[in-house]
CSV table of C-alpha atoms in Angstrom, one decimal:
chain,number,residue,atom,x,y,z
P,11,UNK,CA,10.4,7.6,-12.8
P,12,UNK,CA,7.3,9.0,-10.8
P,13,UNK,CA,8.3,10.1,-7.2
P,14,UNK,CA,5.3,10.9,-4.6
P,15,UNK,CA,6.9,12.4,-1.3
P,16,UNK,CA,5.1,13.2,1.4
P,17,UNK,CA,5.9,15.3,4.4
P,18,UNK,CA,6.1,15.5,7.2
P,19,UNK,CA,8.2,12.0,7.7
P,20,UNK,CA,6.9,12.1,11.1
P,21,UNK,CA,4.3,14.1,13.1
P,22,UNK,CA,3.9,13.7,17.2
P,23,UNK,CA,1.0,15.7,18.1
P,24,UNK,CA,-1.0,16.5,21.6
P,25,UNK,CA,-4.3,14.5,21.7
P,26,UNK,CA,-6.5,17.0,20.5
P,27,UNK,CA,-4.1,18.9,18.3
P,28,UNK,CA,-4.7,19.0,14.7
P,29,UNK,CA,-2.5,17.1,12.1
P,30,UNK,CA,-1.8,17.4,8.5
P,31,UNK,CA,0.4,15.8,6.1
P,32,UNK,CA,1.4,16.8,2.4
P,33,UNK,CA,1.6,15.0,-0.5
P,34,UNK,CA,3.4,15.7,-3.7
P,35,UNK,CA,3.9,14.1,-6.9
P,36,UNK,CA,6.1,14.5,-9.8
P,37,UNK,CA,4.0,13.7,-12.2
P,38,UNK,CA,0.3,15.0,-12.7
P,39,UNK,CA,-2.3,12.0,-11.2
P,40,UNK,CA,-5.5,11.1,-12.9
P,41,UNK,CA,-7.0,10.9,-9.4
P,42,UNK,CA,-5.4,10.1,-5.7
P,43,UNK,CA,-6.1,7.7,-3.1
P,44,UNK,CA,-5.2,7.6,0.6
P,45,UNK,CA,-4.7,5.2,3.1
P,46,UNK,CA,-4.1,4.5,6.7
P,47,UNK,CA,-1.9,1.8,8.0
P,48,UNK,CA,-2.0,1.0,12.0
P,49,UNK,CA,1.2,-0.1,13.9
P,50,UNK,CA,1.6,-3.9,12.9
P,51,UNK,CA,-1.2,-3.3,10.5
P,52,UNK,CA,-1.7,-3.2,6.9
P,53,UNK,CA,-2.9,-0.3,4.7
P,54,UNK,CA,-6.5,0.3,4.8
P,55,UNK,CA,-8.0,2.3,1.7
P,56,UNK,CA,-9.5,5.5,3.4
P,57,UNK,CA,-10.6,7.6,-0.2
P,58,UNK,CA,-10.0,8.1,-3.3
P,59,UNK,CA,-10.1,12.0,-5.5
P,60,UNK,CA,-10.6,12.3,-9.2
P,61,UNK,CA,-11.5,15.8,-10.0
P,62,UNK,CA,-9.5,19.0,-9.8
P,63,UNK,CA,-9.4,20.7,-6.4
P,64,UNK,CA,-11.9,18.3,-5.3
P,65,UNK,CA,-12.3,18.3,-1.3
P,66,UNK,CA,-14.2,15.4,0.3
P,67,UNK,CA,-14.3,15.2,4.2
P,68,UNK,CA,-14.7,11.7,6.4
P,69,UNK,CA,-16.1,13.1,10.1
P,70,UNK,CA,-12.6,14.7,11.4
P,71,UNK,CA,-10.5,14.1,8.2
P,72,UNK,CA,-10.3,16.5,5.5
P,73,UNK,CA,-9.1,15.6,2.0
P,74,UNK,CA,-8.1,17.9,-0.9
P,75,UNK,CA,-7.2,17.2,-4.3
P,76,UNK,CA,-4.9,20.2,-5.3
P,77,UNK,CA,-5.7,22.0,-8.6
P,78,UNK,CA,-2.8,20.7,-11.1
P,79,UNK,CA,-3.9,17.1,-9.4
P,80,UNK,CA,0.0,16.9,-8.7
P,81,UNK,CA,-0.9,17.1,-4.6
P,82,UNK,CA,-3.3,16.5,-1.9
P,83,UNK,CA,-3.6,16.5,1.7
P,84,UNK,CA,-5.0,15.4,4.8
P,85,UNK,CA,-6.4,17.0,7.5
P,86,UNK,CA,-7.0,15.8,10.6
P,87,UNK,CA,-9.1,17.8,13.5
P,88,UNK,CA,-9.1,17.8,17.4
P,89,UNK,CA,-6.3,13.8,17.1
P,90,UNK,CA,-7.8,11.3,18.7
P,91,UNK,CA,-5.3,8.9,20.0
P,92,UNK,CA,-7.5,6.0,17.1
P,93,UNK,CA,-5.4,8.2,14.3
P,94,UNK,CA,-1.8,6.7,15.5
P,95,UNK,CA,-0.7,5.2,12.1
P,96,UNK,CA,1.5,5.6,8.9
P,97,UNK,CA,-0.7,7.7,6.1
P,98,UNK,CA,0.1,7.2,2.5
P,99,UNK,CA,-0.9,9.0,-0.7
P,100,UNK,CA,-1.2,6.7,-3.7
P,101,UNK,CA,-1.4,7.8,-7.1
P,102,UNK,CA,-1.7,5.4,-10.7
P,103,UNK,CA,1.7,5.5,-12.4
P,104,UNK,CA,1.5,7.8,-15.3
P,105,UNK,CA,1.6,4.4,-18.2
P,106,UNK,CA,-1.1,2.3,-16.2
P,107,UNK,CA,-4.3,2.8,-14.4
P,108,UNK,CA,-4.8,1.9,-11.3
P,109,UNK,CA,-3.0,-1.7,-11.3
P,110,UNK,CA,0.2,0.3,-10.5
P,111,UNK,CA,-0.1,2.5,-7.7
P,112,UNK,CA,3.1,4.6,-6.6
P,113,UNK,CA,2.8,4.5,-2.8
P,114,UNK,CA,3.4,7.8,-1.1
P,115,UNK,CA,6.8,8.1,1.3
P,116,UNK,CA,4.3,8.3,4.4
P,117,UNK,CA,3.6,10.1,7.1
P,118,UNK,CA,4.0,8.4,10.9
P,119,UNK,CA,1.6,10.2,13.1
P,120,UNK,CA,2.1,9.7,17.1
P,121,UNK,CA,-0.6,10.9,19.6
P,122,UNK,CA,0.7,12.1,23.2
P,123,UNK,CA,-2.2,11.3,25.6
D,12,UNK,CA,-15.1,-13.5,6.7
D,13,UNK,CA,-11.4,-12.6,5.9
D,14,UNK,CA,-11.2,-10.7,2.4
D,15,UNK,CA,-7.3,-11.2,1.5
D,16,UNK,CA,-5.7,-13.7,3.2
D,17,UNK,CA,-2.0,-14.6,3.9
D,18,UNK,CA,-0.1,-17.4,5.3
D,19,UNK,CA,2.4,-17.3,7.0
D,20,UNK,CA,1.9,-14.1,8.9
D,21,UNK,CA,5.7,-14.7,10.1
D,22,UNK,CA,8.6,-16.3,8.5
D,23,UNK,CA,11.9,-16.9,9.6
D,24,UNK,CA,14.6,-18.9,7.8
D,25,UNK,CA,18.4,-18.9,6.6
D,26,UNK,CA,20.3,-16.7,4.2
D,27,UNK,CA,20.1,-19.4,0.9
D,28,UNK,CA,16.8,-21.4,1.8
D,29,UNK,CA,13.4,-21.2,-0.5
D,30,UNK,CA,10.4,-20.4,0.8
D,31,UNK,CA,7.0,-19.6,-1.0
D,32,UNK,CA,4.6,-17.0,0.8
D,33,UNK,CA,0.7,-17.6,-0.3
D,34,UNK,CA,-2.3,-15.4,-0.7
D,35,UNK,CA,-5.9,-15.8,-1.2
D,36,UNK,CA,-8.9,-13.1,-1.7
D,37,UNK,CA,-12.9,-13.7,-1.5
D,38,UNK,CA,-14.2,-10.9,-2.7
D,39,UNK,CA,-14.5,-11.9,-6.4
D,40,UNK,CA,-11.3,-9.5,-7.7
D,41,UNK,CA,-9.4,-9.2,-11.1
D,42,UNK,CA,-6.9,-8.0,-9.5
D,43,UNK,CA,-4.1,-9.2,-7.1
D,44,UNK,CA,-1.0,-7.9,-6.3
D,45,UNK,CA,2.5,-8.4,-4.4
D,46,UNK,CA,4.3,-5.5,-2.5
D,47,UNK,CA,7.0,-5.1,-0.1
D,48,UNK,CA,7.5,-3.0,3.0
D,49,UNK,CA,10.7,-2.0,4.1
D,50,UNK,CA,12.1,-1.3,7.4
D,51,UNK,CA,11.4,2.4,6.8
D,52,UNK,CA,7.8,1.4,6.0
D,53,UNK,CA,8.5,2.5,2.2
D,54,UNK,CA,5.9,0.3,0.2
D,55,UNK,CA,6.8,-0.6,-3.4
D,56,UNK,CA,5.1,-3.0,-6.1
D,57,UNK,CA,6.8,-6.1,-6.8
D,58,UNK,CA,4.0,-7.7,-9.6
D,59,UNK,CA,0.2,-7.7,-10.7
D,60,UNK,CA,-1.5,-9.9,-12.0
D,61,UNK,CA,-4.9,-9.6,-13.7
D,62,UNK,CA,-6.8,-12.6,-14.2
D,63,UNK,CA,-3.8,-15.3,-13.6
D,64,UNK,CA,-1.9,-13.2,-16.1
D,65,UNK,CA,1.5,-11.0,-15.1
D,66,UNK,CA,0.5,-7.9,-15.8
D,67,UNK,CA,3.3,-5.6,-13.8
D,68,UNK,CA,7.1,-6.5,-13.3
D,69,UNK,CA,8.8,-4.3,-11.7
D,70,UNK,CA,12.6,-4.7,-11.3
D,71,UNK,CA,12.3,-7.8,-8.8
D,72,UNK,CA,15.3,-10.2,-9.1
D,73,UNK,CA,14.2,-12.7,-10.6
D,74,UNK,CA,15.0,-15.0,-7.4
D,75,UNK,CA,11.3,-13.7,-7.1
D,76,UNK,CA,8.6,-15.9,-9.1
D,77,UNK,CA,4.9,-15.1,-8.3
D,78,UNK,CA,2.7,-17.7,-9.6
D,79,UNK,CA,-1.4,-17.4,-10.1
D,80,UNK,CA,-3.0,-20.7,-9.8
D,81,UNK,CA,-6.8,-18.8,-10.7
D,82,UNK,CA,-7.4,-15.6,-9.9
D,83,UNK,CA,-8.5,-15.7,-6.3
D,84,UNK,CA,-4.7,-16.8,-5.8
D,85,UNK,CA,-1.5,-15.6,-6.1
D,86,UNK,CA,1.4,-17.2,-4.5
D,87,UNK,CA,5.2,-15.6,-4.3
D,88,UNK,CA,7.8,-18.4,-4.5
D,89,UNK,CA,11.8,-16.7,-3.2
D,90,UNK,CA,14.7,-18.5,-4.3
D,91,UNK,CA,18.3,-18.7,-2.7
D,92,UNK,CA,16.8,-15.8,0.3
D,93,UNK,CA,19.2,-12.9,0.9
D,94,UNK,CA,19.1,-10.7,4.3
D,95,UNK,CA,18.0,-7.5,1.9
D,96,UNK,CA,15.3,-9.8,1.3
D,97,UNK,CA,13.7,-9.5,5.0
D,98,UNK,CA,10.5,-7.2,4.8
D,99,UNK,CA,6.8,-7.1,4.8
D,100,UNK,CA,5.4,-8.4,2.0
D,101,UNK,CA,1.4,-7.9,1.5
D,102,UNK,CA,-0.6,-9.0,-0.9
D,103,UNK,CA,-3.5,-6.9,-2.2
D,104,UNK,CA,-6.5,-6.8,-4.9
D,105,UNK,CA,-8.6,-4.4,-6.5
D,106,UNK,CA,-11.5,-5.2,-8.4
D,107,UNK,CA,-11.5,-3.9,-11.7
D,108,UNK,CA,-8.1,-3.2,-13.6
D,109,UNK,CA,-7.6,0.4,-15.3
D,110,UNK,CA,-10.1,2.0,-12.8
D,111,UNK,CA,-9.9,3.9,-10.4
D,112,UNK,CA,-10.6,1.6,-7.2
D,113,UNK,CA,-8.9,0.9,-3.8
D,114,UNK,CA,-6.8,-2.0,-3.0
D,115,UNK,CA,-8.0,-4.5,-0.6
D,116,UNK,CA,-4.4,-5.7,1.8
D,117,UNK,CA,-3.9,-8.3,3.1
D,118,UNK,CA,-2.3,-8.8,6.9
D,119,UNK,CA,1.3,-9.0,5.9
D,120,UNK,CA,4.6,-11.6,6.0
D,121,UNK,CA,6.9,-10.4,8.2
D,122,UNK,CA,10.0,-12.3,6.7
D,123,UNK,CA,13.0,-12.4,8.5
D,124,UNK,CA,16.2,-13.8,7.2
D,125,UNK,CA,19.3,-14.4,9.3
């Protein structure tokens, strides 16, 4: 079945530092979303990105749709100590549209003051 | 105004006991949708439903029964609980089925069996 990892499993960065995670899947997605989950939170939708190669950018977060639309990535610059959470990729299983997502593996992300 | 509600936000209970974990959304949604978190945060989909009707089923035991009353609701009802069973489970909606739109979470049911 569809698999979308995402790496790194874990990121501790310096406040200030710049983060990124990776997401790949092993099927081709008709678009991808991302979302942000706060310790003892739920998952908050952050963006979604339909079109090939297609970069869209939220203040410090960058987001990139790669060109086969099999993976994406987020950028965060200068980690503000707000960004501590889980990030997950989500992409529509290949035999639905979006009423199946296949969540991401996730990536924690832990600011050092 | 909450958009997806849940109740209980925590659960405890005993291995073999029922319980039944409810949801409700305001925002007007097709949509809804169960999932479960595990301890290593992995989030997977247990069912869908799009406009009271099952519409995903993923390879849930069927100790699980969801149950959509109208479509602002849907309602997970656990049979006979097991300690694998203890996770987060969130219920989400989206508006519009076979688009591309975000899910709207709930807070989360921490179950905990013992």
């Amino acid at each position: 079945g569809q698999q979308v990892m995402q790496i790194p499993q874990y990121q501790h960065v310096q406040e200030g530092e710049d983060f990124t995670t990776y997401c790949n899947s092993s099927t081709t997605l008709s678009n991808i979303q991302w979302y942000k989950q706060r310790p003892g939170g739920h998952p908050v939708f952050l963006i979604q990105l339909v079109k090939s190669g297609e970069v869209k950018k939220q203040k410090r977060l960058t987001f990139q749709f790669g060109e086969a639309k099999k993976n994406s990535s987020l950028h965060i610059t200068a980690t503000q100590t707000t960004d501590v959470g889980t990030y997950f990729c989500a992409g529509p299983a290949s035999n639905f549209g979006n009423e199946k997502l296949t969540f991401g593996t996730g990536t924690r992300l832990t600011i050092i003051p | 105004d909450t958009a997806v509600s849940q109740t209980p936000k925590y659960l405890v209970t005993q291995m073999g006991n029922d319980k039944s974990i409810k949801c409700e959304q305001n925002l007007g949604h097709d949509t809804m949708y169960w999932y479960k978190q595990d301890s290593k945060k992995f989030l997977k989909i247990m069912f869908s439903y799009n406009n009271k009707e099952l519409i995903i089923n993923e390879t849930v035991p069927n100790r699980f029964s969801p149950k959509s009353p109208d479509k602002a609701h849907l309602n997970l009802h656990i049979n006979s609980l097991e300690l694998g069973d203890s996770a987060v489970y969130f219920c989400a909606s989206s508006p519009i089925p076979r688009k591309s739109y975000e899910q709207y979470f709930g807070p989360g049911t921490r179950l905990t069996v013992t």
